[in-house]
Amino acid sequence: MYKGAIKMITLEIPGYKNIEVKNVVFDFNGTIAEDGIIIENLKEKIRELSYKGVDIFVITADTYGTVAKQCEKLPLKVEIFNKEDSSEDKKRIVESLGYNVTVTIGNGRNDIEMFKKSIISIAVIGKEGCFSKTILESDIVVNNAMDAIDLLLKTNRVKSTLRT
């Protein structure tokens, strides 16, 4: 974190509430990676998000076995878990971080339970698609991970999307 960084992201949502974001949790494949490779230019966007002082996590079953290499040197923590019960593992991680200060970003069926346990959930459609029921469980739907991160960097975007 650079000198003078803020400690969190504050989202002021008129007619709803103010939300303090301390954690951002990403799914890996289909969300920030395509075919196991982080999407071009996304590493710099993740670094930019880290300058806001939030803790960033990538949680995955690591289908391609590439997450460690792809995320090395990035300001985030990687959690790899059992491929058989990934939905419950993701939910457990978000619960341990605190649902009321955690934003989740994902695209798969196994992201539904973590979406239910976060203060804001963002579904990413992307090139690998998005499970339809995950979209229905999300608060916001975007086209790609860059747009998801920009919602947190340019907070008026969230304000205009979620205001009542």
Short mmCIF file of C-alpha atoms in Angstrom, two decimals:
data_model
loop_
_atom_site.label_atom_id
_atom_site.label_comp_id
_atom_site.label_asym_id
_atom_site.label_seq_id
_atom_site.Cartn_x
_atom_site.Cartn_y
_atom_site.Cartn_z
CA MET A 1 0.00 0.00 0.00
CA TYR A 2 1.40 3.42 -0.86
CA LYS A 3 1.85 6.21 1.69
CA GLY A 4 -1.36 8.05 2.45
CA ALA A 5 -3.66 5.25 1.30
CA ILE A 6 -7.15 5.17 2.73
CA LYS A 7 -8.15 2.17 4.81
CA MET A 8 -11.27 1.16 2.91
CA ILE A 9 -13.69 2.16 0.20
CA THR A 10 -16.85 3.97 1.28
CA LEU A 11 -19.89 3.60 -0.93
CA GLU A 12 -22.56 6.20 -0.20
CA ILE A 13 -25.85 4.93 -1.60
CA PRO A 14 -28.73 7.43 -1.38
CA GLY A 15 -31.92 6.00 0.06
CA TYR A 16 -30.11 2.83 1.13
CA LYS A 17 -27.02 3.16 3.32
CA ASN A 18 -23.32 3.86 3.43
CA ILE A 19 -21.16 0.78 2.98
CA GLU A 20 -17.57 0.44 4.12
CA VAL A 21 -15.69 -2.08 1.99
CA LYS A 22 -12.64 -3.67 3.60
CA ASN A 23 -12.42 -6.86 1.52
CA VAL A 24 -12.87 -7.65 -2.16
CA VAL A 25 -13.17 -11.34 -3.05
CA PHE A 26 -12.76 -12.51 -6.64
CA ASP A 27 -13.51 -15.83 -8.21
CA PHE A 28 -10.68 -16.72 -10.61
CA ASN A 29 -11.72 -18.64 -13.73
CA GLY A 30 -14.38 -16.90 -15.78
CA THR A 31 -14.15 -13.79 -13.61
CA ILE A 32 -10.61 -12.39 -13.66
CA ALA A 33 -9.13 -15.15 -15.80
CA GLU A 34 -10.01 -16.79 -19.09
CA ASP A 35 -8.82 -20.35 -19.59
CA GLY A 36 -6.64 -20.01 -16.49
CA ILE A 37 -4.84 -16.81 -17.61
CA ILE A 38 -5.52 -13.41 -16.03
CA ILE A 39 -7.24 -11.11 -18.50
CA GLU A 40 -4.96 -8.58 -20.19
CA ASN A 41 -4.50 -5.30 -18.28
CA LEU A 42 -6.33 -6.65 -15.24
CA LYS A 43 -3.19 -6.97 -13.11
CA GLU A 44 -2.70 -3.20 -13.19
CA LYS A 45 -6.37 -2.65 -12.32
CA ILE A 46 -5.99 -5.00 -9.31
CA ARG A 47 -2.95 -3.01 -8.16
CA GLU A 48 -4.97 0.19 -8.49
CA LEU A 49 -7.72 -1.33 -6.33
CA SER A 50 -5.14 -2.31 -3.70
CA TYR A 51 -4.10 1.35 -3.38
CA LYS A 52 -7.50 1.96 -1.80
CA GLY A 53 -6.32 -0.06 1.18
CA VAL A 54 -8.76 -2.96 0.81
CA ASP A 55 -7.69 -6.57 1.27
CA ILE A 56 -8.03 -8.51 -1.98
CA PHE A 57 -8.61 -12.24 -2.20
CA VAL A 58 -8.81 -14.68 -5.09
CA ILE A 59 -10.65 -17.84 -4.11
CA THR A 60 -10.77 -20.75 -6.50
CA ALA A 61 -10.79 -24.48 -7.06
CA ASP A 62 -7.99 -23.68 -9.57
CA THR A 63 -9.38 -25.70 -12.47
CA TYR A 64 -6.31 -25.07 -14.66
CA GLY A 65 -3.69 -25.17 -11.89
CA THR A 66 -2.46 -21.70 -12.87
CA VAL A 67 -3.70 -19.35 -10.13
CA ALA A 68 -0.46 -19.23 -8.08
CA LYS A 69 1.68 -18.34 -11.09
CA GLN A 70 -0.87 -15.91 -12.52
CA CYS A 71 -1.28 -14.05 -9.22
CA GLU A 72 2.34 -13.92 -8.09
CA LYS A 73 3.55 -10.38 -7.41
CA LEU A 74 -0.02 -9.12 -7.12
CA PRO A 75 -1.16 -7.49 -3.84
CA LEU A 76 -3.66 -10.20 -2.95
CA LYS A 77 -4.08 -13.49 -1.14
CA VAL A 78 -4.95 -16.67 -3.01
CA GLU A 79 -7.12 -19.38 -1.43
CA ILE A 80 -7.30 -22.72 -3.26
CA PHE A 81 -9.85 -25.21 -2.01
CA ASN A 82 -11.52 -28.53 -2.64
CA LYS A 83 -12.98 -28.86 -6.12
CA GLU A 84 -15.86 -30.98 -4.83
CA ASP A 85 -17.45 -28.49 -2.44
CA SER A 86 -16.20 -25.13 -3.68
CA SER A 87 -19.51 -23.35 -3.05
CA GLU A 88 -19.37 -24.07 0.69
CA ASP A 89 -15.66 -23.20 0.85
CA LYS A 90 -16.28 -19.82 -0.80
CA LYS A 91 -19.19 -19.12 1.55
CA ARG A 92 -17.06 -20.01 4.58
CA ILE A 93 -14.25 -17.68 3.50
CA VAL A 94 -16.62 -14.73 3.00
CA GLU A 95 -18.28 -15.40 6.37
CA SER A 96 -14.86 -15.37 8.06
CA LEU A 97 -13.99 -12.02 6.47
CA GLY A 98 -17.27 -10.43 7.52
CA TYR A 99 -20.23 -10.20 5.19
CA ASN A 100 -20.92 -6.56 6.06
CA VAL A 101 -17.52 -5.34 4.79
CA THR A 102 -16.94 -7.73 1.88
CA VAL A 103 -17.74 -7.32 -1.82
CA THR A 104 -17.76 -10.50 -3.91
CA ILE A 105 -17.20 -10.77 -7.65
CA GLY A 106 -17.83 -13.96 -9.61
CA ASN A 107 -19.60 -15.73 -12.45
CA GLY A 108 -20.19 -19.36 -11.57
CA ARG A 109 -22.73 -21.57 -9.89
CA ASN A 110 -20.29 -22.00 -7.02
CA ASP A 111 -20.38 -18.22 -6.38
CA ILE A 112 -24.05 -18.09 -5.38
CA GLU A 113 -23.52 -18.86 -1.69
CA MET A 114 -20.71 -16.31 -1.31
CA PHE A 115 -22.93 -13.74 -3.03
CA LYS A 116 -25.58 -14.36 -0.37
CA LYS A 117 -22.98 -13.71 2.36
CA SER A 118 -21.57 -10.39 1.10
CA ILE A 119 -22.67 -6.79 1.40
CA ILE A 120 -22.51 -6.32 -2.39
CA SER A 121 -22.17 -9.02 -5.03
CA ILE A 122 -21.15 -8.37 -8.62
CA ALA A 123 -21.76 -10.93 -11.35
CA VAL A 124 -19.38 -10.88 -14.31
CA ILE A 125 -20.68 -12.20 -17.62
CA GLY A 126 -17.35 -12.20 -19.51
CA LYS A 127 -16.29 -14.46 -22.35
CA GLU A 128 -16.87 -17.62 -20.31
CA GLY A 129 -20.43 -16.59 -19.51
CA CYS A 130 -22.24 -16.45 -16.19
CA PHE A 131 -24.54 -18.95 -14.52
CA SER A 132 -28.05 -17.49 -14.77
CA LYS A 133 -28.96 -18.09 -11.14
CA THR A 134 -25.75 -16.32 -10.09
CA ILE A 135 -26.95 -13.26 -11.99
CA LEU A 136 -30.27 -13.43 -10.15
CA GLU A 137 -28.48 -13.56 -6.78
CA SER A 138 -26.17 -10.63 -7.58
CA ASP A 139 -26.68 -6.97 -6.73
CA ILE A 140 -24.99 -5.74 -9.90
CA VAL A 141 -24.19 -7.39 -13.25
CA VAL A 142 -21.28 -6.21 -15.43
CA ASN A 143 -19.71 -7.30 -18.70
CA ASN A 144 -16.19 -7.93 -17.39
CA ALA A 145 -13.89 -7.78 -14.37
CA MET A 146 -12.47 -4.39 -15.38
CA ASP A 147 -15.98 -2.94 -15.10
CA ALA A 148 -16.44 -4.63 -11.71
CA ILE A 149 -13.25 -3.09 -10.33
CA ASP A 150 -14.14 0.30 -11.79
CA LEU A 151 -17.39 0.22 -9.80
CA LEU A 152 -15.24 0.23 -6.66
CA LEU A 153 -12.74 2.78 -7.95
CA LYS A 154 -15.36 5.15 -9.35
CA THR A 155 -17.91 4.91 -6.57
CA ASN A 156 -20.54 7.12 -8.18
CA ARG A 157 -21.19 4.23 -10.56
CA VAL A 158 -22.35 2.09 -7.63
CA LYS A 159 -24.35 5.01 -6.26
CA SER A 160 -26.28 5.44 -9.49
CA THR A 161 -26.88 1.68 -9.81
CA LEU A 162 -28.03 0.91 -6.25
CA ARG A 163 -29.76 4.10 -5.11
CA THR A 164 -33.43 3.86 -4.28
#
